[in-house]
Structure formats: structure tokens, C-alpha cells
């Protein structure tokens, strides 16, 4: 049986759907024969694996020139600088209809999943990064690894506070976190707060500056949103 032609196209995910945001495209040279994709030690990846990695936008293929042999590519992770360079020209993610840039944010007293009180007065003067989410929301779950990276990136910035307003009850959140860590401060059973701000689409993200003004708000997850969260936080420090 003749080998099928395989076209390699490197692109970010560009699907529009519930609480999803667009990501920019990129192209790679077309390959008209089957190719081999390997890691740094020369071990080959399955087609399914490297295709998924490339489509995530976090990896790229680099041609390994070997004359007279089957086309071979190295699967290489993009640096943070490379990712940012690709994302900086992207449009701001879809705005939330519940918030407006520059509006004054009204703080509330909160209690996290450990029972710790988060007093409204203690949030004044901080950069507050809020995520409204719930367990059964696929886009909410998909973005958690990137949000954890964001928390890690600003771990030494004590004035940056990450809070997740979750609709699920404490026991459900606790069981979920055993399987998938989510490193925001979790406020469980918080439907009241979502309704207070009129949030009906998930995930919804909001950043509040030191003067209690809305600096960023968006609906949906993905690489573009995470980039804008990081960009906004950096601009407020």
C-alpha cells in the first residue's frame, strides 16, 4: 500500500466555542513524505503524540538535515519568550459583560477551603487576580495547568493575590484537588459571589489593581488569556 501524504501544519488551537478564546496561527514548511519526529536523544514519538504537542502551540518542529534519509524533525519546546512573541500581537480575549475596565470593585469577606478568613480590608492595596469556575466546566479544567504556572511565576510577589471563586461545595473541591491541584486560594460554594457580579459564563477572569479598579476582565481560557493575565499583572507591579 502506498504511503499516505502527510502535511505538517504547526498551529495554535483556533476553535470558537463556549467560553473559548482564539489563538494565533503559524505555519511550517509542508512535508510531502512520511516523517520521523524524535526527542533530543533520537527516540521517535508517535504521530498522535507529536501532533498533539505541536497543536498545543507550546512545541515546534525543527528539521534535522540528513541527506538521503527519511525527513526527520526534532520536537522542541518553545521558550517563554518565543511564546510571548507569538501572543503579543493577538487580540485581547473576549470581554466579560459583567465588568468594565476602570470600574471600582467592591471587595467582600471570603472564606477559603481551609476555613481561613480572607478579610476585604486585607485585599485593599493588593493586585487581585480572580477566576470564576466550577468543576464540570471543561474550559475551566483545561486552563488549570497554565494558571498554576502563573501563580508560580508571581510566587515572590506578595502583593499579588490569586483567588478562585468556585461554585462547587468544599468536599467536591477537596476531592478534585487531590487529583488536579489548582493553586489559587479556593473559595468553595461561592455561587452567591458569582451571582452578585452577574457571572454566568465560565471561566471568567478579573484583575483588580491596587486602587480597587478593574484592570482586566475576560471570558474563556487558553494561551491568549494566560498571556494577557501575565501581561496585565506585570504592568501593575
CSV table of C-alpha atoms in Angstrom, one decimal:
chain,number,residue,atom,x,y,z
A,1,UNK,CA,0.0,0.0,0.0
A,2,UNK,CA,1.3,3.4,-0.9
A,3,UNK,CA,2.2,5.6,1.9
A,4,UNK,CA,-0.2,8.5,2.5
A,5,UNK,CA,1.0,12.0,2.1
A,6,UNK,CA,1.4,13.8,5.4
A,7,UNK,CA,1.2,17.6,5.7
A,8,UNK,CA,2.7,19.1,8.8
A,9,UNK,CA,1.0,22.3,9.9
A,10,UNK,CA,2.1,23.9,13.2
A,11,UNK,CA,-0.7,26.0,14.6
A,12,UNK,CA,-2.3,27.0,17.9
A,13,UNK,CA,-5.8,25.8,18.6
A,14,UNK,CA,-8.3,28.1,16.8
A,15,UNK,CA,-11.7,26.8,17.8
A,16,UNK,CA,-14.6,29.0,18.8
A,17,UNK,CA,-16.9,27.7,21.4
A,18,UNK,CA,-18.3,28.1,24.9
A,19,UNK,CA,-16.0,30.3,26.9
A,20,UNK,CA,-13.1,29.8,24.5
A,21,UNK,CA,-10.7,32.4,23.0
A,22,UNK,CA,-8.9,32.4,19.8
A,23,UNK,CA,-5.2,31.9,19.4
A,24,UNK,CA,-2.9,32.9,16.6
A,25,UNK,CA,-1.8,30.6,13.7
A,26,UNK,CA,1.6,29.8,12.4
A,27,UNK,CA,2.8,27.6,9.5
A,28,UNK,CA,5.6,25.2,9.0
A,29,UNK,CA,7.1,24.0,5.7
A,30,UNK,CA,5.0,21.3,4.0
A,31,UNK,CA,6.4,17.8,4.0
A,32,UNK,CA,5.2,15.5,1.3
A,33,UNK,CA,6.6,12.3,2.7
A,34,UNK,CA,6.1,10.5,5.9
A,35,UNK,CA,8.3,12.0,8.6
A,36,UNK,CA,10.0,10.9,11.8
A,37,UNK,CA,9.7,13.1,14.8
A,38,UNK,CA,12.2,12.5,17.7
A,39,UNK,CA,13.3,13.8,21.1
A,40,UNK,CA,16.7,15.1,21.9
A,41,UNK,CA,18.1,11.6,22.3
A,42,UNK,CA,16.8,10.4,18.9
A,43,UNK,CA,13.9,8.4,20.3
A,44,UNK,CA,10.9,8.7,17.9
A,45,UNK,CA,7.5,9.9,19.0
A,46,UNK,CA,4.2,8.5,17.9
A,47,UNK,CA,2.3,10.6,15.3
A,48,UNK,CA,-0.5,11.1,17.7
A,49,UNK,CA,1.8,12.4,20.5
A,50,UNK,CA,3.8,14.9,18.4
A,51,UNK,CA,0.7,16.2,16.6
A,52,UNK,CA,-1.0,16.9,19.9
A,53,UNK,CA,2.2,18.6,21.3
A,54,UNK,CA,2.5,20.8,18.2
A,55,UNK,CA,-1.1,21.8,18.1
A,56,UNK,CA,-0.9,23.0,21.8
A,57,UNK,CA,1.4,25.7,20.5
A,58,UNK,CA,4.0,25.0,23.1
A,59,UNK,CA,6.2,22.9,20.9
A,60,UNK,CA,7.7,23.3,17.4
A,61,UNK,CA,9.4,21.0,14.9
A,62,UNK,CA,12.9,21.7,13.8
A,63,UNK,CA,14.2,20.0,10.7
A,64,UNK,CA,17.2,17.7,11.2
A,65,UNK,CA,19.0,17.7,7.8
A,66,UNK,CA,20.3,14.2,7.0
A,67,UNK,CA,20.9,13.8,3.3
A,68,UNK,CA,19.3,10.9,1.6
A,69,UNK,CA,17.3,9.8,4.5
A,70,UNK,CA,13.6,10.0,5.5
A,71,UNK,CA,12.7,13.5,6.7
A,72,UNK,CA,13.4,13.8,10.4
A,73,UNK,CA,12.3,16.5,12.8
A,74,UNK,CA,13.2,17.4,16.4
A,75,UNK,CA,10.2,18.1,18.7
A,76,UNK,CA,11.4,21.1,20.7
A,77,UNK,CA,9.6,23.1,23.4
A,78,UNK,CA,9.2,26.8,22.8
A,79,UNK,CA,10.7,29.2,25.3
A,80,UNK,CA,8.5,31.6,27.3
A,81,UNK,CA,10.0,34.4,25.2
A,82,UNK,CA,9.0,32.7,21.9
A,83,UNK,CA,5.5,32.0,23.2
A,84,UNK,CA,5.1,35.6,24.3
A,85,UNK,CA,6.4,36.9,21.0
A,86,UNK,CA,3.8,34.9,19.2
A,87,UNK,CA,1.0,36.0,21.5
A,88,UNK,CA,1.7,39.7,21.9
A,89,UNK,CA,0.1,40.5,18.6
A,90,UNK,CA,-3.1,38.6,19.5
A,91,UNK,CA,-6.3,40.4,20.2
A,92,UNK,CA,-7.5,40.7,23.7
A,93,UNK,CA,-9.7,37.8,24.7
A,94,UNK,CA,-13.5,38.2,24.7
A,95,UNK,CA,-14.6,40.7,27.3
A,96,UNK,CA,-16.9,39.8,30.2
A,97,UNK,CA,-20.2,41.6,30.1
A,98,UNK,CA,-20.2,41.7,34.0
A,99,UNK,CA,-17.2,44.0,34.4
A,100,UNK,CA,-15.9,47.2,32.8
A,101,UNK,CA,-12.3,48.5,32.7
A,102,UNK,CA,-11.8,51.2,35.3
A,103,UNK,CA,-14.9,50.3,37.4
A,104,UNK,CA,-14.5,50.3,41.1
A,105,UNK,CA,-14.5,46.7,42.5
A,106,UNK,CA,-16.4,46.1,45.7
A,107,UNK,CA,-14.4,43.7,48.0
A,108,UNK,CA,-16.2,41.0,50.0
A,109,UNK,CA,-15.1,39.0,53.1
A,110,UNK,CA,-14.3,35.5,51.9
A,111,UNK,CA,-13.5,32.1,53.5
A,112,UNK,CA,-11.2,29.7,51.6
A,113,UNK,CA,-11.5,25.9,51.5
A,114,UNK,CA,-9.2,25.5,54.6
A,115,UNK,CA,-11.5,27.7,56.7
A,116,UNK,CA,-9.2,30.7,56.5
A,117,UNK,CA,-10.9,34.1,56.5
A,118,UNK,CA,-9.9,36.5,53.7
A,119,UNK,CA,-11.0,39.9,55.0
A,120,UNK,CA,-12.0,42.5,52.5
A,121,UNK,CA,-9.7,45.1,54.2
A,122,UNK,CA,-6.7,42.8,53.7
A,123,UNK,CA,-7.3,42.9,49.9
A,124,UNK,CA,-7.1,46.7,49.7
A,125,UNK,CA,-3.9,47.8,48.0
A,126,UNK,CA,-3.2,44.3,46.5
A,127,UNK,CA,-3.3,43.2,42.9
A,128,UNK,CA,-6.2,40.7,43.0
A,129,UNK,CA,-6.5,38.0,40.3
A,130,UNK,CA,-9.9,36.3,40.3
A,131,UNK,CA,-11.1,33.2,38.5
A,132,UNK,CA,-14.8,32.2,38.5
A,133,UNK,CA,-15.0,28.5,37.8
A,134,UNK,CA,-16.7,25.1,38.5
A,135,UNK,CA,-15.5,21.5,38.3
A,136,UNK,CA,-17.9,20.4,35.5
A,137,UNK,CA,-16.7,23.2,33.2
A,138,UNK,CA,-14.2,21.7,30.6
A,139,UNK,CA,-12.5,25.0,29.7
A,140,UNK,CA,-12.1,25.7,33.4
A,141,UNK,CA,-10.3,22.4,33.9
A,142,UNK,CA,-8.2,22.7,30.8
A,143,UNK,CA,-6.6,26.0,31.8
A,144,UNK,CA,-5.6,25.0,35.3
A,145,UNK,CA,-2.0,24.0,34.5
A,146,UNK,CA,-1.4,27.4,32.9
A,147,UNK,CA,-3.0,29.2,35.8
A,148,UNK,CA,-0.7,27.2,38.2
A,149,UNK,CA,2.3,28.3,36.1
A,150,UNK,CA,1.0,31.9,36.5
A,151,UNK,CA,0.8,31.5,40.3
A,152,UNK,CA,4.4,30.1,40.3
A,153,UNK,CA,5.7,32.9,38.2
A,154,UNK,CA,4.5,35.6,40.7
A,155,UNK,CA,5.1,33.5,43.9
A,156,UNK,CA,7.6,36.1,45.2
A,157,UNK,CA,5.2,39.0,44.6
A,158,UNK,CA,3.4,39.1,48.0
A,159,UNK,CA,1.0,41.9,46.7
A,160,UNK,CA,-0.4,39.6,44.0
A,161,UNK,CA,-3.3,37.5,45.4
A,162,UNK,CA,-4.9,34.7,43.3
A,163,UNK,CA,-8.5,33.8,44.3
A,164,UNK,CA,-10.8,31.2,42.7
A,165,UNK,CA,-14.5,31.6,43.2
A,166,UNK,CA,-15.8,28.1,42.8
A,167,UNK,CA,-19.5,27.1,42.5
A,168,UNK,CA,-18.9,23.6,43.9
A,169,UNK,CA,-19.1,22.6,47.6
A,170,UNK,CA,-16.0,22.3,49.7
A,171,UNK,CA,-16.0,18.5,49.8
A,172,UNK,CA,-16.2,18.3,46.0
A,173,UNK,CA,-13.4,20.8,45.6
A,174,UNK,CA,-11.2,18.9,48.1
A,175,UNK,CA,-11.7,15.7,46.2
A,176,UNK,CA,-11.0,17.4,42.9
A,177,UNK,CA,-7.8,19.0,44.2
A,178,UNK,CA,-6.5,15.6,45.2
A,179,UNK,CA,-6.4,14.7,41.5
A,180,UNK,CA,-5.7,18.0,39.9
A,181,UNK,CA,-4.0,20.7,42.0
A,182,UNK,CA,-5.3,24.3,41.4
A,183,UNK,CA,-3.1,26.7,43.2
A,184,UNK,CA,-5.4,29.7,43.6
A,185,UNK,CA,-6.9,30.2,47.0
A,186,UNK,CA,-10.2,28.3,46.6
A,187,UNK,CA,-13.4,29.8,47.8
A,188,UNK,CA,-16.0,27.0,47.7
A,189,UNK,CA,-19.8,27.1,47.5
A,190,UNK,CA,-19.5,30.6,46.2
A,191,UNK,CA,-22.4,30.9,43.8
A,192,UNK,CA,-23.6,33.9,45.8
A,193,UNK,CA,-20.5,35.8,44.7
A,194,UNK,CA,-20.8,34.8,41.1
A,195,UNK,CA,-24.5,35.9,41.1
A,196,UNK,CA,-23.5,39.2,42.9
A,197,UNK,CA,-21.4,40.2,39.9
A,198,UNK,CA,-23.7,38.6,37.3
A,199,UNK,CA,-21.2,36.0,36.2
A,200,UNK,CA,-22.9,33.3,34.0
A,201,UNK,CA,-20.1,32.2,31.7
A,202,UNK,CA,-17.1,30.2,32.8
A,203,UNK,CA,-14.3,30.6,33.3
A,204,UNK,CA,-14.4,34.4,33.8
A,205,UNK,CA,-11.2,36.2,34.8
A,206,UNK,CA,-10.8,39.6,36.5
A,207,UNK,CA,-7.8,41.5,37.7
A,208,UNK,CA,-8.2,44.3,40.2
A,209,UNK,CA,-5.4,46.9,40.7
A,210,UNK,CA,-4.1,48.4,43.9
A,211,UNK,CA,-6.7,51.2,43.8
A,212,UNK,CA,-9.6,48.7,43.5
A,213,UNK,CA,-10.2,49.4,39.8
A,214,UNK,CA,-10.9,46.7,37.2
A,215,UNK,CA,-7.8,46.4,35.0
A,216,UNK,CA,-8.6,43.3,33.0
A,217,UNK,CA,-11.6,41.0,32.5
A,218,UNK,CA,-12.3,38.2,30.1
A,219,UNK,CA,-14.3,35.1,29.4
A,220,UNK,CA,-12.6,31.9,28.4
A,221,UNK,CA,-9.3,30.2,28.8
A,222,UNK,CA,-6.4,29.3,26.7
A,223,UNK,CA,-2.9,30.6,26.0
A,224,UNK,CA,-4.0,34.0,24.9
A,225,UNK,CA,-5.9,34.7,28.1
A,226,UNK,CA,-3.0,33.5,30.2
A,227,UNK,CA,-0.6,35.7,28.3
A,228,UNK,CA,-2.9,38.7,28.9
A,229,UNK,CA,-3.2,37.9,32.6
A,230,UNK,CA,0.5,37.8,32.9
A,231,UNK,CA,0.9,41.0,30.9
A,232,UNK,CA,-1.6,42.8,33.0
A,233,UNK,CA,-0.1,41.7,36.3
A,234,UNK,CA,3.4,42.8,35.2
A,235,UNK,CA,2.0,46.2,34.2
A,236,UNK,CA,0.6,46.7,37.6
A,237,UNK,CA,3.6,45.8,39.7
